[in-house]
């Protein structure tokens, strides 16, 4: 079993839909990261959080430390949101990131 | 924000030659830099962690003599793929990390094709 699990692996949505991507982890963490990777390959850090909730534009990230679970929400999705979304955690002992397998999102107009 | 650049963005080389990839933090000092490789439709795989002024720490299974990493300054790390082979063809991504921070800032990646 992977230390960081994401679901779903693939997600298709119509423009305007509300989207949720889930991430569960089984290790002790210092922080959890949500990353976005576009088809060109570049990776953008969307959020880093260790508790509670963060919002940036149409994106919202939440984390429940007790349940070892995080969610990324996209409100009013748009075709430009199409990308791979990756959940990663910074484990307690090292600076290394442990990555989930990613969620491939396609938003159709 | 914090910006990391990589050069080149893509490179094609012949089997047996060496290729150097540069990773620069443009507006912050990166005491730690990470090198990843990514195969199509797969997640990032950490190759090594480098701290400025010291030897890189390689992940299990990564040949340190083949993938030479140098972190000569707080803004520059280089990855040299020596005696490249077609199986080294991949997407290589670096990231930089500020002191006392968990956040990593990723470069745009370098696509290496070995013919």
CSV table of C-alpha atoms in Angstrom, one decimal:
chain,number,residue,atom,x,y,z
A,1,UNK,CA,0.0,0.0,0.0
A,2,UNK,CA,1.3,3.4,-0.9
A,3,UNK,CA,2.0,5.9,1.8
A,4,UNK,CA,0.0,8.5,0.0
A,5,UNK,CA,-3.1,7.5,-1.8
A,6,UNK,CA,-5.2,9.7,-4.1
A,7,UNK,CA,-8.6,9.3,-5.6
A,8,UNK,CA,-9.9,9.3,-8.2
A,9,UNK,CA,-7.1,8.5,-10.6
A,10,UNK,CA,-8.9,10.0,-13.5
A,11,UNK,CA,-11.7,12.6,-13.4
A,12,UNK,CA,-13.7,14.1,-16.2
A,13,UNK,CA,-16.0,17.1,-15.6
A,14,UNK,CA,-18.1,19.5,-17.5
A,15,UNK,CA,-17.1,23.2,-17.3
A,16,UNK,CA,-18.7,24.8,-14.2
A,17,UNK,CA,-18.8,21.6,-12.1
A,18,UNK,CA,-17.5,21.4,-8.6
A,19,UNK,CA,-14.6,19.0,-8.3
A,20,UNK,CA,-13.1,17.2,-5.3
A,21,UNK,CA,-9.9,15.3,-5.3
A,22,UNK,CA,-9.0,13.3,-2.2
A,23,UNK,CA,-5.7,12.3,-0.6
A,24,UNK,CA,-5.1,10.0,2.3
A,25,UNK,CA,-1.7,9.3,3.9
A,26,UNK,CA,-0.4,6.8,6.4
A,27,UNK,CA,2.8,8.5,7.7
A,28,UNK,CA,3.5,11.3,10.2
A,29,UNK,CA,3.8,14.6,8.3
A,30,UNK,CA,5.1,18.1,8.7
A,31,UNK,CA,3.1,19.4,5.8
A,32,UNK,CA,0.9,18.4,2.9
A,33,UNK,CA,1.3,19.8,-0.6
A,34,UNK,CA,-1.0,20.0,-3.5
A,35,UNK,CA,0.8,20.4,-6.8
A,36,UNK,CA,-0.5,20.9,-10.4
A,37,UNK,CA,1.3,19.5,-13.4
A,38,UNK,CA,0.2,20.7,-16.9
A,39,UNK,CA,0.7,18.6,-20.0
A,40,UNK,CA,3.9,20.6,-20.8
A,41,UNK,CA,5.4,19.1,-17.6
A,42,UNK,CA,6.0,22.1,-15.3
A,43,UNK,CA,4.9,21.7,-11.7
A,44,UNK,CA,3.2,24.5,-9.8
A,45,UNK,CA,2.8,24.3,-6.0
A,46,UNK,CA,-0.8,25.2,-5.3
A,47,UNK,CA,-1.0,24.8,-1.5
A,48,UNK,CA,1.1,23.8,1.4
A,49,UNK,CA,-0.8,23.2,4.6
A,50,UNK,CA,-0.4,21.6,8.0
A,51,UNK,CA,-3.9,22.3,9.4
A,52,UNK,CA,-7.3,23.7,8.6
A,53,UNK,CA,-8.1,25.1,5.2
A,54,UNK,CA,-6.6,27.4,2.6
A,55,UNK,CA,-8.3,29.2,-0.3
A,56,UNK,CA,-6.8,30.7,-3.4
A,57,UNK,CA,-9.2,31.9,-6.1
A,58,UNK,CA,-11.4,28.9,-7.1
A,59,UNK,CA,-9.2,26.4,-5.3
A,60,UNK,CA,-9.7,25.3,-1.7
A,61,UNK,CA,-7.6,22.8,0.2
A,62,UNK,CA,-8.5,21.2,3.5
A,63,UNK,CA,-6.7,18.9,5.8
A,64,UNK,CA,-7.8,16.8,8.7
A,65,UNK,CA,-4.7,15.7,10.7
A,66,UNK,CA,-6.5,13.3,12.9
A,67,UNK,CA,-8.0,11.4,10.0
A,68,UNK,CA,-4.8,11.8,7.8
A,69,UNK,CA,-6.9,13.1,5.0
A,70,UNK,CA,-6.9,16.1,2.7
A,71,UNK,CA,-9.1,17.3,-0.1
A,72,UNK,CA,-8.6,19.7,-3.0
A,73,UNK,CA,-11.7,21.4,-4.3
A,74,UNK,CA,-12.1,23.3,-7.5
A,75,UNK,CA,-15.2,25.5,-7.8
A,76,UNK,CA,-16.7,26.5,-11.2
A,77,UNK,CA,-14.2,24.3,-13.1
A,78,UNK,CA,-12.8,25.5,-16.4
A,79,UNK,CA,-11.0,23.7,-19.2
A,80,UNK,CA,-7.8,25.4,-18.2
A,81,UNK,CA,-8.0,23.5,-15.0
A,82,UNK,CA,-7.2,20.3,-17.0
A,83,UNK,CA,-4.0,19.0,-15.5
A,84,UNK,CA,-2.6,16.3,-13.2
A,85,UNK,CA,-3.1,17.2,-9.5
A,86,UNK,CA,-0.6,15.6,-7.2
A,87,UNK,CA,-0.8,15.3,-3.4
A,88,UNK,CA,2.5,15.0,-1.6
A,89,UNK,CA,3.5,15.0,2.0
A,90,UNK,CA,6.7,16.1,3.8
A,91,UNK,CA,7.4,13.3,6.2
A,92,UNK,CA,8.4,14.1,9.8
A,93,UNK,CA,12.0,12.9,9.6
A,94,UNK,CA,13.2,14.2,6.3
A,95,UNK,CA,12.7,17.1,3.8
A,96,UNK,CA,11.7,14.6,1.2
A,97,UNK,CA,8.3,14.6,-0.4
A,98,UNK,CA,6.3,11.4,-0.7
A,99,UNK,CA,4.1,11.7,-3.7
A,100,UNK,CA,0.7,10.3,-4.5
A,101,UNK,CA,0.1,8.9,-7.9
A,102,UNK,CA,-1.8,11.9,-9.1
A,103,UNK,CA,-5.3,12.6,-10.4
A,104,UNK,CA,-5.7,13.4,-14.1
A,105,UNK,CA,-8.5,15.9,-14.5
A,106,UNK,CA,-10.1,16.8,-17.8
A,107,UNK,CA,-12.6,19.6,-17.9
A,108,UNK,CA,-14.7,19.8,-21.1
A,109,UNK,CA,-16.4,23.0,-22.3
B,1,UNK,CA,6.7,33.8,-5.4
B,2,UNK,CA,9.9,31.8,-5.8
B,3,UNK,CA,11.1,30.9,-9.3
B,4,UNK,CA,13.3,28.1,-10.3
B,5,UNK,CA,14.6,27.8,-13.9
B,6,UNK,CA,16.1,24.8,-15.7
B,7,UNK,CA,18.3,24.8,-18.7
B,8,UNK,CA,18.0,23.3,-21.2
B,9,UNK,CA,14.3,22.7,-21.4
B,10,UNK,CA,14.9,19.8,-23.8
B,11,UNK,CA,18.0,18.1,-25.2
B,12,UNK,CA,18.7,15.3,-27.6
B,13,UNK,CA,22.0,13.6,-27.3
B,14,UNK,CA,23.7,10.5,-28.7
B,15,UNK,CA,24.3,7.4,-26.7
B,16,UNK,CA,27.6,7.5,-24.8
B,17,UNK,CA,27.8,11.3,-24.5
B,18,UNK,CA,27.3,13.3,-21.3
B,19,UNK,CA,24.6,15.9,-20.7
B,20,UNK,CA,24.5,18.7,-18.1
B,21,UNK,CA,21.3,20.1,-16.8
B,22,UNK,CA,21.3,23.3,-14.8
B,23,UNK,CA,18.9,24.3,-12.0
B,24,UNK,CA,18.8,27.8,-10.8
B,25,UNK,CA,16.8,29.5,-8.0
B,26,UNK,CA,16.3,33.0,-9.5
B,27,UNK,CA,15.0,35.0,-6.5
B,28,UNK,CA,15.8,33.0,-3.4
B,29,UNK,CA,18.6,31.0,-1.9
B,30,UNK,CA,18.0,27.3,-2.1
B,31,UNK,CA,20.0,25.6,0.6
B,32,UNK,CA,18.6,22.3,-0.5
B,33,UNK,CA,17.8,21.2,-4.1
B,34,UNK,CA,16.1,18.0,-5.2
B,35,UNK,CA,16.4,16.2,-8.5
B,36,UNK,CA,13.6,14.1,-9.8
B,37,UNK,CA,12.9,12.0,-12.9
B,38,UNK,CA,9.5,11.3,-14.3
B,39,UNK,CA,8.5,8.7,-16.8
B,40,UNK,CA,5.4,9.1,-18.9
B,41,UNK,CA,2.1,8.9,-16.9
B,42,UNK,CA,4.1,8.2,-13.7
B,43,UNK,CA,4.7,10.2,-10.6
B,44,UNK,CA,8.0,11.9,-9.8
B,45,UNK,CA,10.8,9.8,-8.5
B,46,UNK,CA,13.3,11.4,-6.2
B,47,UNK,CA,16.9,10.8,-7.5
B,48,UNK,CA,18.9,12.8,-5.0
B,49,UNK,CA,19.0,15.6,-2.5
B,50,UNK,CA,21.8,18.1,-2.6
B,51,UNK,CA,22.8,20.6,0.0
B,52,UNK,CA,24.9,23.6,-0.9
B,53,UNK,CA,28.6,22.9,-0.4
B,54,UNK,CA,28.2,19.2,0.4
B,55,UNK,CA,27.9,15.9,-1.4
B,56,UNK,CA,24.5,14.9,-2.7
B,57,UNK,CA,22.5,12.1,-1.0
B,58,UNK,CA,21.3,9.6,-3.6
B,59,UNK,CA,18.2,7.5,-3.4
B,60,UNK,CA,18.6,3.7,-3.4
B,61,UNK,CA,19.1,2.4,-6.9
B,62,UNK,CA,20.4,5.7,-8.4
B,63,UNK,CA,23.9,5.4,-9.6
B,64,UNK,CA,25.9,8.3,-8.2
B,65,UNK,CA,28.7,7.8,-10.8
B,66,UNK,CA,26.2,8.1,-13.6
B,67,UNK,CA,24.2,11.0,-12.3
B,68,UNK,CA,26.6,13.5,-11.0
B,69,UNK,CA,25.1,16.3,-8.9
B,70,UNK,CA,26.9,19.4,-7.9
B,71,UNK,CA,25.4,22.2,-5.7
B,72,UNK,CA,28.1,24.7,-5.9
B,73,UNK,CA,26.2,27.7,-4.8
B,74,UNK,CA,23.0,28.7,-3.1
B,75,UNK,CA,21.4,29.4,-6.4
B,76,UNK,CA,22.8,26.7,-8.7
B,77,UNK,CA,22.7,22.9,-8.8
B,78,UNK,CA,23.7,20.8,-11.8
B,79,UNK,CA,22.9,17.3,-12.8
B,80,UNK,CA,25.2,15.6,-15.3
B,81,UNK,CA,24.1,12.4,-16.9
B,82,UNK,CA,27.3,10.6,-17.9
B,83,UNK,CA,27.6,8.1,-20.7
B,84,UNK,CA,23.9,8.5,-21.4
B,85,UNK,CA,21.9,5.5,-22.8
B,86,UNK,CA,18.5,5.4,-24.3
B,87,UNK,CA,17.0,4.2,-21.0
B,88,UNK,CA,18.1,7.5,-19.4
B,89,UNK,CA,15.6,9.3,-21.6
B,90,UNK,CA,13.2,10.9,-19.3
B,91,UNK,CA,11.8,14.1,-17.9
B,92,UNK,CA,14.1,15.5,-15.2
B,93,UNK,CA,12.8,18.1,-12.7
B,94,UNK,CA,14.6,20.0,-10.0
B,95,UNK,CA,13.2,21.8,-7.1
B,96,UNK,CA,14.7,24.3,-4.6
B,97,UNK,CA,13.9,24.7,-0.9
B,98,UNK,CA,14.5,27.7,1.4
B,99,UNK,CA,16.2,27.1,4.7
B,100,UNK,CA,13.7,26.0,7.4
B,101,UNK,CA,10.9,25.6,5.0
B,102,UNK,CA,9.1,22.5,3.8
B,103,UNK,CA,7.9,24.1,0.6
B,104,UNK,CA,9.6,23.1,-2.7
B,105,UNK,CA,9.6,25.3,-5.8
B,106,UNK,CA,9.9,23.3,-9.0
B,107,UNK,CA,11.7,24.0,-12.2
B,108,UNK,CA,9.9,23.6,-15.5
B,109,UNK,CA,11.8,20.4,-16.2
B,110,UNK,CA,14.2,19.1,-18.9
B,111,UNK,CA,13.2,16.5,-21.4
B,112,UNK,CA,16.2,14.3,-22.2
B,113,UNK,CA,16.1,12.1,-25.3
B,114,UNK,CA,19.1,9.8,-25.9
B,115,UNK,CA,19.3,8.3,-29.3
